[in-house]
Coordinates of C-alpha atoms in Angstrom, one line a residue:
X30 CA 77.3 117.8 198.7
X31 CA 73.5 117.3 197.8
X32 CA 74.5 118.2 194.3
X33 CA 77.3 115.2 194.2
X34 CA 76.2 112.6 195.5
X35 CA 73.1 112.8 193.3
X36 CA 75.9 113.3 190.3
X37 CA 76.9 109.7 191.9
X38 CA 73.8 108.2 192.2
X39 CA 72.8 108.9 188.6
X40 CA 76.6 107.5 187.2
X41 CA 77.4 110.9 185.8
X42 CA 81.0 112.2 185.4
X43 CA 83.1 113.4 188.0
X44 CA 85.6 116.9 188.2
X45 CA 88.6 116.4 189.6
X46 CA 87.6 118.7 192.5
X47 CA 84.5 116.5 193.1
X48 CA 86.7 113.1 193.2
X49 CA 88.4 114.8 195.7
X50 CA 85.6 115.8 198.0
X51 CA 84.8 112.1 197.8
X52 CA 88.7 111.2 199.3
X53 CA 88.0 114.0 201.4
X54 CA 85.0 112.8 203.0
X55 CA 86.1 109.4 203.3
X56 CA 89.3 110.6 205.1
X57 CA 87.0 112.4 207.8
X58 CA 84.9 109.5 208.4
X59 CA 87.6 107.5 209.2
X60 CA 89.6 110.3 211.0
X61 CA 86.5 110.8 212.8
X62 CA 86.2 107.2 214.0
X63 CA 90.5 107.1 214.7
X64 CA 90.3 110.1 216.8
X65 CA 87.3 108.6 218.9
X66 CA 89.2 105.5 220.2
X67 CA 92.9 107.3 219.9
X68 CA 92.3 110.7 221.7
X69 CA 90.7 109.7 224.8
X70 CA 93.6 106.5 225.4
X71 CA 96.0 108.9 224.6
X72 CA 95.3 111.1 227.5
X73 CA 94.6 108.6 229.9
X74 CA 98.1 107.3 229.1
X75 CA 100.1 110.7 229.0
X76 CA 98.1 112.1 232.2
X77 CA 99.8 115.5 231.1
X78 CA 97.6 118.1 231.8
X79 CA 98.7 120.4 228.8
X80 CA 98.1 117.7 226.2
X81 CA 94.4 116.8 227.8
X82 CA 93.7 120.3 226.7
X83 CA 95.8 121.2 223.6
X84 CA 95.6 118.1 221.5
X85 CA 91.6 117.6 221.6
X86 CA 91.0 121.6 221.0
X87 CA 93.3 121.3 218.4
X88 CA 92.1 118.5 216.3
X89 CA 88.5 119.4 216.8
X90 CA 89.1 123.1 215.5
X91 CA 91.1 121.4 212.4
X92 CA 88.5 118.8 211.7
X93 CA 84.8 121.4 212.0
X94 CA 87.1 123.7 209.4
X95 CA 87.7 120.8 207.4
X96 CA 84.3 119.3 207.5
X97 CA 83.1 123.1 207.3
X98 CA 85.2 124.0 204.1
X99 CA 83.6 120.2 202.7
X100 CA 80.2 121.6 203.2
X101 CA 80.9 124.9 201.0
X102 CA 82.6 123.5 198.5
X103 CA 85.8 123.9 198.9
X104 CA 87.6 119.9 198.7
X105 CA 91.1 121.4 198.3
X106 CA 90.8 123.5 201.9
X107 CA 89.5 120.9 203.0
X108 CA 91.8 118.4 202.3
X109 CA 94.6 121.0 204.0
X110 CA 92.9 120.8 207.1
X111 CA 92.2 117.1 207.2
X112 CA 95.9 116.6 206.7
X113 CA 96.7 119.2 209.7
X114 CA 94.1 116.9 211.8
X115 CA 95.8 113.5 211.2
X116 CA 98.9 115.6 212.1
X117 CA 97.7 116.4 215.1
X118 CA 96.3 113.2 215.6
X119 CA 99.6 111.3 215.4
X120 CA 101.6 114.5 217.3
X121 CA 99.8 113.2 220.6
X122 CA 101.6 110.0 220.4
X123 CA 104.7 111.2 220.4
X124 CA 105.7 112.0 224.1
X125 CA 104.5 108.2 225.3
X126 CA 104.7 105.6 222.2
X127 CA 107.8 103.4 221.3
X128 CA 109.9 104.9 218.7
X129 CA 109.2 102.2 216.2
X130 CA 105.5 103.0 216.4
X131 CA 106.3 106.8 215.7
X132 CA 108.6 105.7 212.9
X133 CA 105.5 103.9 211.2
X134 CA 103.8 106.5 211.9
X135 CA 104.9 108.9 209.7
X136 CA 104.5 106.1 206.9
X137 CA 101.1 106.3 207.4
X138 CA 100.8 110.0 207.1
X139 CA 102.6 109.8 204.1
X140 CA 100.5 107.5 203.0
X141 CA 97.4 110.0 203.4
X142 CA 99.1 112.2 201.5
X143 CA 99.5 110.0 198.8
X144 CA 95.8 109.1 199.1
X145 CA 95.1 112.8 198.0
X146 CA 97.1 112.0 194.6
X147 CA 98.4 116.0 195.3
X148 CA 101.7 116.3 193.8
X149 CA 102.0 120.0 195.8
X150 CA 100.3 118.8 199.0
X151 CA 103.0 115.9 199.1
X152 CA 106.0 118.1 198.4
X153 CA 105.2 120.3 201.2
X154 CA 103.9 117.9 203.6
X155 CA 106.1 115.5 202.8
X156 CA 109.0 117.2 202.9
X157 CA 108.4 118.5 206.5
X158 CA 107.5 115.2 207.4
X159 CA 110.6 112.9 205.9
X160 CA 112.9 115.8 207.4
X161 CA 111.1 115.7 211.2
X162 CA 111.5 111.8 210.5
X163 CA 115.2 112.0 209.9
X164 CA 116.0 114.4 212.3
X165 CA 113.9 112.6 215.3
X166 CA 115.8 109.7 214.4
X167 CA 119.1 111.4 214.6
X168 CA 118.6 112.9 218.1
X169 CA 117.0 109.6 219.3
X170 CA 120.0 107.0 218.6
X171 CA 119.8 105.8 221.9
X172 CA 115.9 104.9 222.2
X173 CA 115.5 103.4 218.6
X174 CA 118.4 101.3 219.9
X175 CA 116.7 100.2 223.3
X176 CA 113.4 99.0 221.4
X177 CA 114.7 97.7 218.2
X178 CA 117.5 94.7 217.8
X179 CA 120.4 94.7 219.0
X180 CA 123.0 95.8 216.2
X181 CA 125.1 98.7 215.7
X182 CA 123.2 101.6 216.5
X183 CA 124.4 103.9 214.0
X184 CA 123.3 101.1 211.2
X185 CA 119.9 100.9 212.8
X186 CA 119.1 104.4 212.5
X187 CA 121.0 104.4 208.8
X188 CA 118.4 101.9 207.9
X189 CA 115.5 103.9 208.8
X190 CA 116.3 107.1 207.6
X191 CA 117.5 105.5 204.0
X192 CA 114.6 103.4 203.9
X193 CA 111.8 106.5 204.6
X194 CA 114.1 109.0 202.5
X195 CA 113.9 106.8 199.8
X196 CA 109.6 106.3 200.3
X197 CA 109.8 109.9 199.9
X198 CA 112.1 109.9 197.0
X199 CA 109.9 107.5 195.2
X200 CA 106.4 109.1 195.1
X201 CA 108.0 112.5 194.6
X202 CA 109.3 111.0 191.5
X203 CA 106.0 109.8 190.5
X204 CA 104.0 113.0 191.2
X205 CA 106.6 114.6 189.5
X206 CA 106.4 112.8 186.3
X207 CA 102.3 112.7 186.9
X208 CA 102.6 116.5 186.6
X209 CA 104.9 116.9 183.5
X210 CA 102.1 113.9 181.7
X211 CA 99.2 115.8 182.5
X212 CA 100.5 119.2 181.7
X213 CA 101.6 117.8 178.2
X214 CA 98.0 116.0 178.3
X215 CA 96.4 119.2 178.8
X216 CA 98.6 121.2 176.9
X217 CA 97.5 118.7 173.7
X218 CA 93.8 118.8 174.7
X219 CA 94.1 122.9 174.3
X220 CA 96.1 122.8 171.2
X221 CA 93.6 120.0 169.7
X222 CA 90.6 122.6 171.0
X223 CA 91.9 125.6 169.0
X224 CA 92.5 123.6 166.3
X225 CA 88.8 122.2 166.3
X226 CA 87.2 125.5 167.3
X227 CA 88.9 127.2 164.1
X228 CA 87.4 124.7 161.7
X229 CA 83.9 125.6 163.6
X230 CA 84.3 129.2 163.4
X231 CA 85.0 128.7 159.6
X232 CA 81.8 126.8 159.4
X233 CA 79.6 128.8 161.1
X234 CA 80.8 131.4 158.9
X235 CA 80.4 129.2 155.8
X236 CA 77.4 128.5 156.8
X237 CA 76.3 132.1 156.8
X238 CA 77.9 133.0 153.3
X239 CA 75.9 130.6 151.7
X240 CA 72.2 131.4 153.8
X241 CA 73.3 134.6 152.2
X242 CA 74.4 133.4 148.7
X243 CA 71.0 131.3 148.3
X244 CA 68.7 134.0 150.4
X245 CA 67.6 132.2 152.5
X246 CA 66.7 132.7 156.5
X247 CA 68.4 131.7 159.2
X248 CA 67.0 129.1 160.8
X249 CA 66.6 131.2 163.8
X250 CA 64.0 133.0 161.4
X251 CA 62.0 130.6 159.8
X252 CA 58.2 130.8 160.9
X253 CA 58.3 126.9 161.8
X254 CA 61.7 126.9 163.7
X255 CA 60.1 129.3 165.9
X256 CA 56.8 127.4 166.6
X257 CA 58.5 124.3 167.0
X258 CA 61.2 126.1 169.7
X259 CA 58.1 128.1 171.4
X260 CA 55.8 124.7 171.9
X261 CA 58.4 123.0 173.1
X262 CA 59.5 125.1 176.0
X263 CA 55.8 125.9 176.7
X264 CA 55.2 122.2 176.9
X265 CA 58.8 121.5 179.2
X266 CA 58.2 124.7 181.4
X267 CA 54.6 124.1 182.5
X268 CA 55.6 120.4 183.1
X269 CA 58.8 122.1 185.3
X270 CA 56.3 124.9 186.9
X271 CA 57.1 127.8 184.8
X272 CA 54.0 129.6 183.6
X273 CA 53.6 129.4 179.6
X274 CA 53.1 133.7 178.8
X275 CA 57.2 133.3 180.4
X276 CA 58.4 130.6 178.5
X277 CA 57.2 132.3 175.5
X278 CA 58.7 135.6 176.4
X279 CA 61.7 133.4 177.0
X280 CA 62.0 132.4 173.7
X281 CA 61.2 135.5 171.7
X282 CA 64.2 137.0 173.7
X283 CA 66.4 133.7 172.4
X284 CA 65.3 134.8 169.2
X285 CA 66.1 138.4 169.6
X286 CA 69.8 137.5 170.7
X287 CA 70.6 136.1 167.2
X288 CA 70.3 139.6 166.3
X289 CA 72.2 141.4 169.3
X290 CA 76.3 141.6 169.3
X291 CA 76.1 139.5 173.0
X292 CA 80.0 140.8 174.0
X293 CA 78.3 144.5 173.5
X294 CA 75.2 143.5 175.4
X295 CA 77.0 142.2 178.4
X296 CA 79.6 145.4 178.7
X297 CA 76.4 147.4 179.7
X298 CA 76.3 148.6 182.8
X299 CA 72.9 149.7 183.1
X300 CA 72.0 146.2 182.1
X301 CA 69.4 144.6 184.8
X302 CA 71.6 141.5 186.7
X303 CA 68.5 138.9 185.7
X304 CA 68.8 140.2 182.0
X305 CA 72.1 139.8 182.6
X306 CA 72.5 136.5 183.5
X307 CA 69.8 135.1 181.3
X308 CA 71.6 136.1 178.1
X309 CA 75.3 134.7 179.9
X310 CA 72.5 131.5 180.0
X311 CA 71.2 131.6 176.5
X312 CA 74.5 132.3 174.5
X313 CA 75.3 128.6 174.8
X314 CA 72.7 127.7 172.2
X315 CA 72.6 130.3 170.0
X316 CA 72.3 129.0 166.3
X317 CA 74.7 132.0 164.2
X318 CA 77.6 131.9 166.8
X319 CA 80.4 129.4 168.0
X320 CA 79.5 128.4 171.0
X321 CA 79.3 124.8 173.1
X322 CA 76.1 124.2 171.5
X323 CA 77.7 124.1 167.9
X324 CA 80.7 122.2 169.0
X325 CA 78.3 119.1 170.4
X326 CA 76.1 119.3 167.3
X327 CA 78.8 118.7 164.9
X328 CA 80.4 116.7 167.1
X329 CA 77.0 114.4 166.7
X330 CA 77.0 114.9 163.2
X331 CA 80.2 113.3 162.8
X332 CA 79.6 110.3 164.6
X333 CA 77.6 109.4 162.2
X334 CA 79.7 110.1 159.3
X335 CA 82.9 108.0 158.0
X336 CA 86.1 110.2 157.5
X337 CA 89.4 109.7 155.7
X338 CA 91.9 107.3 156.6
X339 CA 95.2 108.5 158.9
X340 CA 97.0 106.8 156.3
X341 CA 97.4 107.2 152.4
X342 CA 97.8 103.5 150.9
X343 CA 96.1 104.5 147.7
X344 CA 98.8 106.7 146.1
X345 CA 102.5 107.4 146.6
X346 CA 103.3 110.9 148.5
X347 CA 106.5 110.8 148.6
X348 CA 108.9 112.1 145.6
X349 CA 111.5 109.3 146.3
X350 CA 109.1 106.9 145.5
X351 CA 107.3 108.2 142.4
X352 CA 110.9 109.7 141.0
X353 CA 113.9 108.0 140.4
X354 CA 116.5 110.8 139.4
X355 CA 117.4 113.7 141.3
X356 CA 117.0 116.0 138.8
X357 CA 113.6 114.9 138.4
X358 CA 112.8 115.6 142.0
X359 CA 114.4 119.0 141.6
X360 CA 112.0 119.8 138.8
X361 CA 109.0 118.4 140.7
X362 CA 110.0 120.3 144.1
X363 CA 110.0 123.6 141.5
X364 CA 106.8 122.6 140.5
X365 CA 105.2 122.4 143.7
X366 CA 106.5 126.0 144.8
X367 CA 104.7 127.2 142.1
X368 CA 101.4 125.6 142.7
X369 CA 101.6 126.7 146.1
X370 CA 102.5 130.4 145.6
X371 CA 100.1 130.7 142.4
X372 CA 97.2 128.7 143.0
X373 CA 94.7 129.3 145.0
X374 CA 94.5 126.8 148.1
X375 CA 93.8 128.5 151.1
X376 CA 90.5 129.7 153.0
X377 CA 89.7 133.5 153.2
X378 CA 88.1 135.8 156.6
X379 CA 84.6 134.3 154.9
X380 CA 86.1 130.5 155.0
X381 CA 85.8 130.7 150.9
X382 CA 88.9 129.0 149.2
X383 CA 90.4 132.5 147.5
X384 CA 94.1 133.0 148.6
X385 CA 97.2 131.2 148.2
X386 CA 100.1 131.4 150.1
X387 CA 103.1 134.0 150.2
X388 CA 106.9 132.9 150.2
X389 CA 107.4 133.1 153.8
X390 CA 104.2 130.5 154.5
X391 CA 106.0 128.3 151.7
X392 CA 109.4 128.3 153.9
X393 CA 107.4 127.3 157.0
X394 CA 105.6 124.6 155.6
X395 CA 109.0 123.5 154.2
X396 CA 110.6 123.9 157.8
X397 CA 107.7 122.0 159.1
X398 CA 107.0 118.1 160.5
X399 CA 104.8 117.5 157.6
X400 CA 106.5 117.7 154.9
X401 CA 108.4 115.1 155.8
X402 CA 106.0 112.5 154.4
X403 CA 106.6 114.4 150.6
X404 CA 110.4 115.4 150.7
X405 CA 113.2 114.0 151.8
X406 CA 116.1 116.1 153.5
X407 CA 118.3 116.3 150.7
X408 CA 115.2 117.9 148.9
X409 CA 114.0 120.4 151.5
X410 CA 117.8 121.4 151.4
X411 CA 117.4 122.1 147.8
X412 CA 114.8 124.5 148.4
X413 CA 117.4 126.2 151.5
X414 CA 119.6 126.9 149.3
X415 CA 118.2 128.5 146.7
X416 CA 115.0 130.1 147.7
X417 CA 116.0 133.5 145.6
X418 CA 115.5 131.1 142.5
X419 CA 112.5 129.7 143.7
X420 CA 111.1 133.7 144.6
X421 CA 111.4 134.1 140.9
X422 CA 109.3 130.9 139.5

């Protein structure tokens, strides 16, 4: 809790799981000051002996496990609970209050629910709760008539169930869909990822080939890297209260993991835990490896450079506008599958241009989304049709 509201206090971004613990411990504060008015005038007024003892004990042991679970980091437990307390909270109403009240009632628990933003929360609790609703209503015709307007009963109670049904209805709906958007969200945020992290593994390797090609050092290696690195951290560690003989031991040992095979290292089991978890520490910013490190670097790096337009308004791309006849297209779709199956266009295990592609990469290129913007349908059908010619060019 220490740890977020300082995260608050200094603007910085919030997890999910931590927005939650904010809801959370909102809902407590105001559950807690509820329950203080509600509890006691709900006993005096029901003067039933069992609920004087069950309904405190009850929300008190739901609201110290909620407030508990808060504590140690654990919102979504937490949020469980709180829901069970405002359960029980609006439960001890039920034997005394008018009807009417109970029916707006389970509104408002719905509503806390909804607070949460929790598709699964709501579909459970929900659920129970719009099906208690209908069937209280149901096998209380008489008293919703005696304390509402006088109409047909069975319209009354018609009414009320269609109207909380369709509540129900309504922000199930809406989680629903929120789910399916964020699961597409986050299923294009992970194919984005791998797409980004294999252009940075192809540069760190790139990178490598040509240290190599040129002979030159790492910079992990170079004399003046290493002073730089070492000065540094002796300078930020004494002013932190590290002792500088540690902070340069520190960095030798950064310096050493360049060198080590890390997944290896960390599969020993006669590997000391604070060894251990300082390597799991340092393999964020090592220099000759992949890691988050790298991917904020370049991602700095290209913030400052300007990169290619999504569209092409310079040339043509497509072959119905650069050729008239069809049999010119034909001849210029043969052309292509030669290029593409002879020349060398594609990036080797080093990330060196040196391959080109085979038949079978050709087709799904052909079968693909993007090839759309060069051939029209009638052309990729061409290529269909007749791929054994085309195996032969």
């Amino acid at each position: 809790m220490r740890d977020l509201i300082l995260k608050i206090r200094n603007s910085e971004y919030l997890s999910i799981s931590e927005i939650l613990s904010i809801k959370v411990g909102a809902l407590l504060i105001a559950l807690f000051l509820v329950s203080a008015v509600t509890i006691p005038f709900s006993i005096l007024i029901s003067g039933a002996s069992g609920i004087q003892i069950v309904v405190p004990a009850a929300f008190t042991l739901t609201y110290i496990v909620a407030l508990g679970l808060l504590f140690t980091n654990n919102p979504r437990g937490s949020m469980h609970f709180s829901i069970l307390s405002f359960f029980v909270l609006v439960g001890s109403f039920i034997s005394f209050s008018s009807p009417l009240y109970i029916y707006l009632f389970l509104f408002a628990i719905l509503s806390v629910i909804i607070y949460y933003q929790q598709g699964f929360p709501f579909f459970v609790y929900g659920t129970l709760l719009t099906l208690f609703g209908i069937a209280y209503m149901l096998f209380n015709v008489d008293i919703f008539a005696a304390t509402t307007f006088q109409s047909n009963e069975t319209l009354q109670i018609v009414i009320y169930q269609t109207t909380l049904a369709l509540f129900y209805i309504f922000f199930l709906l809406y989680f629903i869909n929120s789910e399916v958007a964020n699961d597409r969200y986050y299923q294009e945020f992970l194919s984005s990822k791998k797409y980004t992290q294999s252009y940075l593994d192809k540069i760190v390797r790139l990178k490598e080939t040509k240290f190599e090609s040129e002979r030159l050092d790492p910079i992990y290696q170079r004399p003046s890297f290493q002073q730089a690195i070492t000065e540094m951290s002796t300078f930020l560690g004494e002013m932190n209260g590290h002792r500088a003989k540690e902070m340069q031991e520190l960095v030798e040992f950064y310096i050493y993991l360049h060198d080590v095979d890390i997944e290896e290292a960390l599969a020993n089991k006669n590997l000391k835990y604070k060894t251990r978890d300082t390597i799991r520490q340092l393999q964020k910013y090592l220099l000759n490896t992949n890691n988050e490190f790298t991917e904020l670097a370049y991602e700095l790096i290209a913030e400052t450079k300007e990169g290619l337009d999504d569209s092409i308004t310079d040339y043509a791309t497509s072959l119905d506008q650069l050729l008239r006849f069809e049999t010119d297209r034909i001849i210029a779709n043969a052309m292509i599958y030669r290029y593409l199956k002879q020349e060398v266009t594609q990036c080797d295990k080093w990330g060196r241009v040196a391959q080109s592609l085979e038949h079978s990469e050709i087709r799904e290129l052909y079968e693909s989304k993007a090839i759309k913007e060069y051939l029209n349908d009638r052309d990729i059908g061409v290529f269909m049709d007749n791929e054994e010619l085309y195996k032969k060019l």
